[in-house]
Amino acid sequence: YRGPKERDDVLLPFLSAGLDAGQTCFAAVNDPDPARLRGYAEQEVPGKLILRTSDEPIFDPDSFNVESIIAFWEKTVTDELAEDGVDFVRLSAEATWWLTQVPAIDDLMRYEGRLKDFASRHPQAILCLYDIEALGSGVVFAAMKLHPRIWLSGLVLDNPFYELTP
């Protein structure tokens, strides 16, 4: 996507489907005040939205550790699935939100590679968001290789560039 409007055009349907189904949705965006998302979070829906902004980082580059980030997601998802009536969780985070919390792009890619192991452990969907304007096409293409499915022009597709790693 390109910019906050396109991000929200991608993210809102993903969140809406989960919230309307009574699921917990976690969205982390690199925006101090994502007005459209906050407005949506204030609506009466059966599900729950946990929203983190660029003013609310979870980690810092000096203490970056992939296992700590995976442990954070593990706790977040496990806690939400333990809530009465929650049987599925949706996670989403902008790569640019993570960039303030990881030392370098290579660390972000290492984290993304480990995330797919975590993804298979719980009933969940994960939407990784990449702003091509902020990150550049090289980073976005490298990240694409780590994701089995991609969203392209409004369609979810099996990713022909996906590289299986041991």
mmCIF file with all atom_site columns, C-alpha atoms in Angstrom:
data_model
loop_
_atom_site.group_PDB
_atom_site.id
_atom_site.type_symbol
_atom_site.label_atom_id
_atom_site.label_alt_id
_atom_site.label_comp_id
_atom_site.label_asym_id
_atom_site.label_entity_id
_atom_site.label_seq_id
_atom_site.pdbx_PDB_ins_code
_atom_site.Cartn_x
_atom_site.Cartn_y
_atom_site.Cartn_z
_atom_site.occupancy
_atom_site.B_iso_or_equiv
_atom_site.pdbx_formal_charge
_atom_site.auth_seq_id
_atom_site.auth_comp_id
_atom_site.auth_asym_id
_atom_site.auth_atom_id
_atom_site.pdbx_PDB_model_num
ATOM 1   C CA . TYR A 1 1   ? 0.000   0.000   0.000  1.00 0.00 ? 1   TYR A CA 1
ATOM 2   C CA . ARG A 1 2   ? 0.986   3.633   -0.226 1.00 0.00 ? 2   ARG A CA 1
ATOM 3   C CA . GLY A 1 3   ? 0.261   5.926   2.720  1.00 0.00 ? 3   GLY A CA 1
ATOM 4   C CA . PRO A 1 4   ? -2.219  5.920   5.614  1.00 0.00 ? 4   PRO A CA 1
ATOM 5   C CA . LYS A 1 5   ? -5.382  6.046   3.475  1.00 0.00 ? 5   LYS A CA 1
ATOM 6   C CA . GLU A 1 6   ? -4.451  2.940   1.476  1.00 0.00 ? 6   GLU A CA 1
ATOM 7   C CA . ARG A 1 7   ? -3.274  1.263   4.704  1.00 0.00 ? 7   ARG A CA 1
ATOM 8   C CA . ASP A 1 8   ? -6.700  1.821   6.222  1.00 0.00 ? 8   ASP A CA 1
ATOM 9   C CA . ASP A 1 9   ? -8.405  0.659   3.005  1.00 0.00 ? 9   ASP A CA 1
ATOM 10  C CA . VAL A 1 10  ? -6.555  -2.658  3.413  1.00 0.00 ? 10  VAL A CA 1
ATOM 11  C CA . LEU A 1 11  ? -6.711  -2.887  7.200  1.00 0.00 ? 11  LEU A CA 1
ATOM 12  C CA . LEU A 1 12  ? -10.315 -1.893  7.929  1.00 0.00 ? 12  LEU A CA 1
ATOM 13  C CA . PRO A 1 13  ? -11.977 -4.801  6.061  1.00 0.00 ? 13  PRO A CA 1
ATOM 14  C CA . PHE A 1 14  ? -9.580  -7.235  7.805  1.00 0.00 ? 14  PHE A CA 1
ATOM 15  C CA . LEU A 1 15  ? -10.444 -5.788  11.213 1.00 0.00 ? 15  LEU A CA 1
ATOM 16  C CA . SER A 1 16  ? -14.142 -5.356  10.438 1.00 0.00 ? 16  SER A CA 1
ATOM 17  C CA . ALA A 1 17  ? -14.613 -9.015  9.536  1.00 0.00 ? 17  ALA A CA 1
ATOM 18  C CA . GLY A 1 18  ? -13.004 -10.079 12.807 1.00 0.00 ? 18  GLY A CA 1
ATOM 19  C CA . LEU A 1 19  ? -14.759 -7.574  15.036 1.00 0.00 ? 19  LEU A CA 1
ATOM 20  C CA . ASP A 1 20  ? -18.152 -8.360  13.531 1.00 0.00 ? 20  ASP A CA 1
ATOM 21  C CA . ALA A 1 21  ? -17.485 -12.078 14.212 1.00 0.00 ? 21  ALA A CA 1
ATOM 22  C CA . GLY A 1 22  ? -16.657 -11.429 17.874 1.00 0.00 ? 22  GLY A CA 1
ATOM 23  C CA . GLN A 1 23  ? -12.914 -11.904 17.432 1.00 0.00 ? 23  GLN A CA 1
ATOM 24  C CA . THR A 1 24  ? -10.114 -9.968  19.091 1.00 0.00 ? 24  THR A CA 1
ATOM 25  C CA . CYS A 1 25  ? -8.122  -7.850  16.654 1.00 0.00 ? 25  CYS A CA 1
ATOM 26  C CA . PHE A 1 26  ? -4.732  -6.283  17.349 1.00 0.00 ? 26  PHE A CA 1
ATOM 27  C CA . ALA A 1 27  ? -3.582  -3.456  15.069 1.00 0.00 ? 27  ALA A CA 1
ATOM 28  C CA . ALA A 1 28  ? -0.243  -1.654  15.371 1.00 0.00 ? 28  ALA A CA 1
ATOM 29  C CA . VAL A 1 29  ? 0.196   1.330   13.078 1.00 0.00 ? 29  VAL A CA 1
ATOM 30  C CA . ASN A 1 30  ? 2.962   3.851   12.543 1.00 0.00 ? 30  ASN A CA 1
ATOM 31  C CA . ASP A 1 31  ? 0.667   6.797   13.072 1.00 0.00 ? 31  ASP A CA 1
ATOM 32  C CA . PRO A 1 32  ? 0.277   8.791   16.307 1.00 0.00 ? 32  PRO A CA 1
ATOM 33  C CA . ASP A 1 33  ? -3.453  9.315   15.729 1.00 0.00 ? 33  ASP A CA 1
ATOM 34  C CA . PRO A 1 34  ? -5.061  6.915   13.231 1.00 0.00 ? 34  PRO A CA 1
ATOM 35  C CA . ALA A 1 35  ? -8.426  8.721   13.161 1.00 0.00 ? 35  ALA A CA 1
ATOM 36  C CA . ARG A 1 36  ? -10.260 6.232   10.917 1.00 0.00 ? 36  ARG A CA 1
ATOM 37  C CA . LEU A 1 37  ? -9.156  3.288   13.062 1.00 0.00 ? 37  LEU A CA 1
ATOM 38  C CA . ARG A 1 38  ? -9.997  5.051   16.321 1.00 0.00 ? 38  ARG A CA 1
ATOM 39  C CA . GLY A 1 39  ? -13.430 5.954   14.957 1.00 0.00 ? 39  GLY A CA 1
ATOM 40  C CA . TYR A 1 40  ? -14.022 2.347   14.029 1.00 0.00 ? 40  TYR A CA 1
ATOM 41  C CA . ALA A 1 41  ? -12.866 1.165   17.457 1.00 0.00 ? 41  ALA A CA 1
ATOM 42  C CA . GLU A 1 42  ? -15.537 3.320   19.095 1.00 0.00 ? 42  GLU A CA 1
ATOM 43  C CA . GLN A 1 43  ? -18.383 1.569   17.258 1.00 0.00 ? 43  GLN A CA 1
ATOM 44  C CA . GLU A 1 44  ? -20.447 -1.093  18.998 1.00 0.00 ? 44  GLU A CA 1
ATOM 45  C CA . VAL A 1 45  ? -19.241 -4.444  17.655 1.00 0.00 ? 45  VAL A CA 1
ATOM 46  C CA . PRO A 1 46  ? -19.128 -7.919  19.225 1.00 0.00 ? 46  PRO A CA 1
ATOM 47  C CA . GLY A 1 47  ? -15.316 -8.143  19.011 1.00 0.00 ? 47  GLY A CA 1
ATOM 48  C CA . LYS A 1 48  ? -12.497 -6.235  20.665 1.00 0.00 ? 48  LYS A CA 1
ATOM 49  C CA . LEU A 1 49  ? -9.906  -3.983  19.014 1.00 0.00 ? 49  LEU A CA 1
ATOM 50  C CA . ILE A 1 50  ? -6.501  -3.495  20.628 1.00 0.00 ? 50  ILE A CA 1
ATOM 51  C CA . LEU A 1 51  ? -4.877  -0.541  18.872 1.00 0.00 ? 51  LEU A CA 1
ATOM 52  C CA . ARG A 1 52  ? -1.206  0.457   19.240 1.00 0.00 ? 52  ARG A CA 1
ATOM 53  C CA . THR A 1 53  ? 0.195   3.602   17.614 1.00 0.00 ? 53  THR A CA 1
ATOM 54  C CA . SER A 1 54  ? 3.661   4.970   16.874 1.00 0.00 ? 54  SER A CA 1
ATOM 55  C CA . ASP A 1 55  ? 3.514   6.624   20.304 1.00 0.00 ? 55  ASP A CA 1
ATOM 56  C CA . GLU A 1 56  ? 3.114   3.176   21.923 1.00 0.00 ? 56  GLU A CA 1
ATOM 57  C CA . PRO A 1 57  ? 6.124   0.989   21.096 1.00 0.00 ? 57  PRO A CA 1
ATOM 58  C CA . ILE A 1 58  ? 6.517   -2.406  22.755 1.00 0.00 ? 58  ILE A CA 1
ATOM 59  C CA . PHE A 1 59  ? 10.289  -2.905  22.383 1.00 0.00 ? 59  PHE A CA 1
ATOM 60  C CA . ASP A 1 60  ? 13.352  -0.763  21.785 1.00 0.00 ? 60  ASP A CA 1
ATOM 61  C CA . PRO A 1 61  ? 16.318  -1.370  19.461 1.00 0.00 ? 61  PRO A CA 1
ATOM 62  C CA . ASP A 1 62  ? 18.774  -1.721  22.356 1.00 0.00 ? 62  ASP A CA 1
ATOM 63  C CA . SER A 1 63  ? 16.955  -4.761  23.739 1.00 0.00 ? 63  SER A CA 1
ATOM 64  C CA . PHE A 1 64  ? 15.803  -6.263  20.420 1.00 0.00 ? 64  PHE A CA 1
ATOM 65  C CA . ASN A 1 65  ? 15.348  -9.998  20.532 1.00 0.00 ? 65  ASN A CA 1
ATOM 66  C CA . VAL A 1 66  ? 13.220  -11.989 18.069 1.00 0.00 ? 66  VAL A CA 1
ATOM 67  C CA . GLU A 1 67  ? 12.241  -14.493 20.758 1.00 0.00 ? 67  GLU A CA 1
ATOM 68  C CA . SER A 1 68  ? 10.967  -11.656 22.987 1.00 0.00 ? 68  SER A CA 1
ATOM 69  C CA . ILE A 1 69  ? 8.737   -10.368 20.204 1.00 0.00 ? 69  ILE A CA 1
ATOM 70  C CA . ILE A 1 70  ? 7.388   -13.856 19.484 1.00 0.00 ? 70  ILE A CA 1
ATOM 71  C CA . ALA A 1 71  ? 6.812   -14.302 23.242 1.00 0.00 ? 71  ALA A CA 1
ATOM 72  C CA . PHE A 1 72  ? 4.863   -11.019 23.255 1.00 0.00 ? 72  PHE A CA 1
ATOM 73  C CA . TRP A 1 73  ? 2.600   -12.287 20.447 1.00 0.00 ? 73  TRP A CA 1
ATOM 74  C CA . GLU A 1 74  ? 2.298   -15.685 22.135 1.00 0.00 ? 74  GLU A CA 1
ATOM 75  C CA . LYS A 1 75  ? 1.065   -14.059 25.359 1.00 0.00 ? 75  LYS A CA 1
ATOM 76  C CA . THR A 1 76  ? -1.214  -11.623 23.525 1.00 0.00 ? 76  THR A CA 1
ATOM 77  C CA . VAL A 1 77  ? -2.893  -14.367 21.494 1.00 0.00 ? 77  VAL A CA 1
ATOM 78  C CA . THR A 1 78  ? -3.070  -16.917 24.318 1.00 0.00 ? 78  THR A CA 1
ATOM 79  C CA . ASP A 1 79  ? -4.593  -14.355 26.698 1.00 0.00 ? 79  ASP A CA 1
ATOM 80  C CA . GLU A 1 80  ? -7.219  -13.317 24.168 1.00 0.00 ? 80  GLU A CA 1
ATOM 81  C CA . LEU A 1 81  ? -8.123  -16.902 23.237 1.00 0.00 ? 81  LEU A CA 1
ATOM 82  C CA . ALA A 1 82  ? -8.674  -17.564 26.947 1.00 0.00 ? 82  ALA A CA 1
ATOM 83  C CA . GLU A 1 83  ? -11.395 -14.880 26.985 1.00 0.00 ? 83  GLU A CA 1
ATOM 84  C CA . ASP A 1 84  ? -14.928 -16.227 26.941 1.00 0.00 ? 84  ASP A CA 1
ATOM 85  C CA . GLY A 1 85  ? -16.260 -16.519 23.388 1.00 0.00 ? 85  GLY A CA 1
ATOM 86  C CA . VAL A 1 86  ? -13.025 -15.675 21.560 1.00 0.00 ? 86  VAL A CA 1
ATOM 87  C CA . ASP A 1 87  ? -12.074 -18.497 19.210 1.00 0.00 ? 87  ASP A CA 1
ATOM 88  C CA . PHE A 1 88  ? -9.950  -16.617 16.673 1.00 0.00 ? 88  PHE A CA 1
ATOM 89  C CA . VAL A 1 89  ? -7.544  -13.679 16.807 1.00 0.00 ? 89  VAL A CA 1
ATOM 90  C CA . ARG A 1 90  ? -6.441  -11.275 14.069 1.00 0.00 ? 90  ARG A CA 1
ATOM 91  C CA . LEU A 1 91  ? -3.047  -9.571  14.281 1.00 0.00 ? 91  LEU A CA 1
ATOM 92  C CA . SER A 1 92  ? -1.764  -6.766  12.103 1.00 0.00 ? 92  SER A CA 1
ATOM 93  C CA . ALA A 1 93  ? 1.246   -4.486  12.300 1.00 0.00 ? 93  ALA A CA 1
ATOM 94  C CA . GLU A 1 94  ? 2.887   -2.002  9.987  1.00 0.00 ? 94  GLU A CA 1
ATOM 95  C CA . ALA A 1 95  ? 6.518   -2.756  9.256  1.00 0.00 ? 95  ALA A CA 1
ATOM 96  C CA . THR A 1 96  ? 7.250   0.945   9.729  1.00 0.00 ? 96  THR A CA 1
ATOM 97  C CA . TRP A 1 97  ? 5.852   0.679   13.296 1.00 0.00 ? 97  TRP A CA 1
ATOM 98  C CA . TRP A 1 98  ? 8.370   -2.097  13.996 1.00 0.00 ? 98  TRP A CA 1
ATOM 99  C CA . LEU A 1 99  ? 11.275  -0.175  12.443 1.00 0.00 ? 99  LEU A CA 1
ATOM 100 C CA . THR A 1 100 ? 11.506  2.165   15.438 1.00 0.00 ? 100 THR A CA 1
ATOM 101 C CA . GLN A 1 101 ? 11.795  -0.919  17.657 1.00 0.00 ? 101 GLN A CA 1
ATOM 102 C CA . VAL A 1 102 ? 14.341  -3.037  15.767 1.00 0.00 ? 102 VAL A CA 1
ATOM 103 C CA . PRO A 1 103 ? 18.008  -2.195  15.071 1.00 0.00 ? 103 PRO A CA 1
ATOM 104 C CA . ALA A 1 104 ? 17.905  -2.713  11.276 1.00 0.00 ? 104 ALA A CA 1
ATOM 105 C CA . ILE A 1 105 ? 15.883  -3.987  8.310  1.00 0.00 ? 105 ILE A CA 1
ATOM 106 C CA . ASP A 1 106 ? 17.727  -7.334  8.471  1.00 0.00 ? 106 ASP A CA 1
ATOM 107 C CA . ASP A 1 107 ? 16.423  -7.797  12.016 1.00 0.00 ? 107 ASP A CA 1
ATOM 108 C CA . LEU A 1 108 ? 12.896  -7.061  10.830 1.00 0.00 ? 108 LEU A CA 1
ATOM 109 C CA . MET A 1 109 ? 13.244  -9.690  8.088  1.00 0.00 ? 109 MET A CA 1
ATOM 110 C CA . ARG A 1 110 ? 14.605  -12.210 10.600 1.00 0.00 ? 110 ARG A CA 1
ATOM 111 C CA . TYR A 1 111 ? 11.573  -11.537 12.799 1.00 0.00 ? 111 TYR A CA 1
ATOM 112 C CA . GLU A 1 112 ? 9.193   -11.917 9.836  1.00 0.00 ? 112 GLU A CA 1
ATOM 113 C CA . GLY A 1 113 ? 10.802  -15.250 8.995  1.00 0.00 ? 113 GLY A CA 1
ATOM 114 C CA . ARG A 1 114 ? 10.202  -16.533 12.545 1.00 0.00 ? 114 ARG A CA 1
ATOM 115 C CA . LEU A 1 115 ? 6.646   -15.252 12.637 1.00 0.00 ? 115 LEU A CA 1
ATOM 116 C CA . LYS A 1 116 ? 5.387   -17.960 10.285 1.00 0.00 ? 116 LYS A CA 1
ATOM 117 C CA . ASP A 1 117 ? 6.297   -20.655 12.862 1.00 0.00 ? 117 ASP A CA 1
ATOM 118 C CA . PHE A 1 118 ? 4.231   -18.803 15.443 1.00 0.00 ? 118 PHE A CA 1
ATOM 119 C CA . ALA A 1 119 ? 1.336   -18.292 13.004 1.00 0.00 ? 119 ALA A CA 1
ATOM 120 C CA . SER A 1 120 ? 0.626   -22.015 12.769 1.00 0.00 ? 120 SER A CA 1
ATOM 121 C CA . ARG A 1 121 ? 0.307   -22.498 16.543 1.00 0.00 ? 121 ARG A CA 1
ATOM 122 C CA . HIS A 1 122 ? -3.023  -20.729 17.101 1.00 0.00 ? 122 HIS A CA 1
ATOM 123 C CA . PRO A 1 123 ? -6.340  -20.061 15.364 1.00 0.00 ? 123 PRO A CA 1
ATOM 124 C CA . GLN A 1 124 ? -5.362  -16.687 13.959 1.00 0.00 ? 124 GLN A CA 1
ATOM 125 C CA . ALA A 1 125 ? -4.797  -14.578 10.883 1.00 0.00 ? 125 ALA A CA 1
ATOM 126 C CA . ILE A 1 126 ? -1.827  -12.249 10.581 1.00 0.00 ? 126 ILE A CA 1
ATOM 127 C CA . LEU A 1 127 ? -1.712  -9.266  8.246  1.00 0.00 ? 127 LEU A CA 1
ATOM 128 C CA . CYS A 1 128 ? 1.753   -7.754  7.793  1.00 0.00 ? 128 CYS A CA 1
ATOM 129 C CA . LEU A 1 129 ? 1.566   -4.252  6.377  1.00 0.00 ? 129 LEU A CA 1
ATOM 130 C CA . TYR A 1 130 ? 4.274   -2.681  4.199  1.00 0.00 ? 130 TYR A CA 1
ATOM 131 C CA . ASP A 1 131 ? 4.179   0.926   2.993  1.00 0.00 ? 131 ASP A CA 1
ATOM 132 C CA . ILE A 1 132 ? 6.082   0.866   -0.287 1.00 0.00 ? 132 ILE A CA 1
ATOM 133 C CA . GLU A 1 133 ? 6.575   4.660   -0.138 1.00 0.00 ? 133 GLU A CA 1
ATOM 134 C CA . ALA A 1 134 ? 8.231   4.510   3.295  1.00 0.00 ? 134 ALA A CA 1
ATOM 135 C CA . LEU A 1 135 ? 10.195  1.280   2.838  1.00 0.00 ? 135 LEU A CA 1
ATOM 136 C CA . GLY A 1 136 ? 10.999  1.121   -0.853 1.00 0.00 ? 136 GLY A CA 1
ATOM 137 C CA . SER A 1 137 ? 10.371  -1.681  -3.303 1.00 0.00 ? 137 SER A CA 1
ATOM 138 C CA . GLY A 1 138 ? 13.518  -3.641  -2.359 1.00 0.00 ? 138 GLY A CA 1
ATOM 139 C CA . VAL A 1 139 ? 12.418  -4.089  1.258  1.00 0.00 ? 139 VAL A CA 1
ATOM 140 C CA . VAL A 1 140 ? 8.851   -4.896  0.247  1.00 0.00 ? 140 VAL A CA 1
ATOM 141 C CA . PHE A 1 141 ? 10.020  -7.495  -2.277 1.00 0.00 ? 141 PHE A CA 1
ATOM 142 C CA . ALA A 1 142 ? 12.361  -9.086  0.314  1.00 0.00 ? 142 ALA A CA 1
ATOM 143 C CA . ALA A 1 143 ? 9.459   -9.258  2.769  1.00 0.00 ? 143 ALA A CA 1
ATOM 144 C CA . MET A 1 144 ? 7.164   -10.778 0.135  1.00 0.00 ? 144 MET A CA 1
ATOM 145 C CA . LYS A 1 145 ? 9.467   -13.792 -0.054 1.00 0.00 ? 145 LYS A CA 1
ATOM 146 C CA . LEU A 1 146 ? 8.657   -14.533 3.597  1.00 0.00 ? 146 LEU A CA 1
ATOM 147 C CA . HIS A 1 147 ? 4.855   -14.601 3.244  1.00 0.00 ? 147 HIS A CA 1
ATOM 148 C CA . PRO A 1 148 ? 2.918   -17.522 1.738  1.00 0.00 ? 148 PRO A CA 1
ATOM 149 C CA . ARG A 1 149 ? 0.010   -15.278 0.700  1.00 0.00 ? 149 ARG A CA 1
ATOM 150 C CA . ILE A 1 150 ? -0.062  -11.659 -0.406 1.00 0.00 ? 150 ILE A CA 1
ATOM 151 C CA . TRP A 1 151 ? -2.691  -9.008  -0.979 1.00 0.00 ? 151 TRP A CA 1
ATOM 152 C CA . LEU A 1 152 ? -2.333  -7.496  -4.429 1.00 0.00 ? 152 LEU A CA 1
ATOM 153 C CA . SER A 1 153 ? -4.789  -5.083  -6.026 1.00 0.00 ? 153 SER A CA 1
ATOM 154 C CA . GLY A 1 154 ? -7.584  -6.170  -3.720 1.00 0.00 ? 154 GLY A CA 1
ATOM 155 C CA . LEU A 1 155 ? -7.023  -9.909  -4.078 1.00 0.00 ? 155 LEU A CA 1
ATOM 156 C CA . VAL A 1 156 ? -5.466  -12.401 -1.677 1.00 0.00 ? 156 VAL A CA 1
ATOM 157 C CA . LEU A 1 157 ? -3.169  -14.648 -3.709 1.00 0.00 ? 157 LEU A CA 1
ATOM 158 C CA . ASP A 1 158 ? -0.851  -17.568 -3.117 1.00 0.00 ? 158 ASP A CA 1
ATOM 159 C CA . ASN A 1 159 ? 2.522   -15.871 -3.352 1.00 0.00 ? 159 ASN A CA 1
ATOM 160 C CA . PRO A 1 160 ? 4.621   -17.063 -6.321 1.00 0.00 ? 160 PRO A CA 1
ATOM 161 C CA . PHE A 1 161 ? 7.715   -15.441 -4.731 1.00 0.00 ? 161 PHE A CA 1
ATOM 162 C CA . TYR A 1 162 ? 7.348   -17.250 -1.403 1.00 0.00 ? 162 TYR A CA 1
ATOM 163 C CA . GLU A 1 163 ? 10.532  -19.061 -0.398 1.00 0.00 ? 163 GLU A CA 1
ATOM 164 C CA . LEU A 1 164 ? 10.226  -21.988 1.966  1.00 0.00 ? 164 LEU A CA 1
ATOM 165 C CA . THR A 1 165 ? 12.881  -21.934 4.646  1.00 0.00 ? 165 THR A CA 1
ATOM 166 C CA . PRO A 1 166 ? 13.860  -24.841 6.871  1.00 0.00 ? 166 PRO A CA 1
#
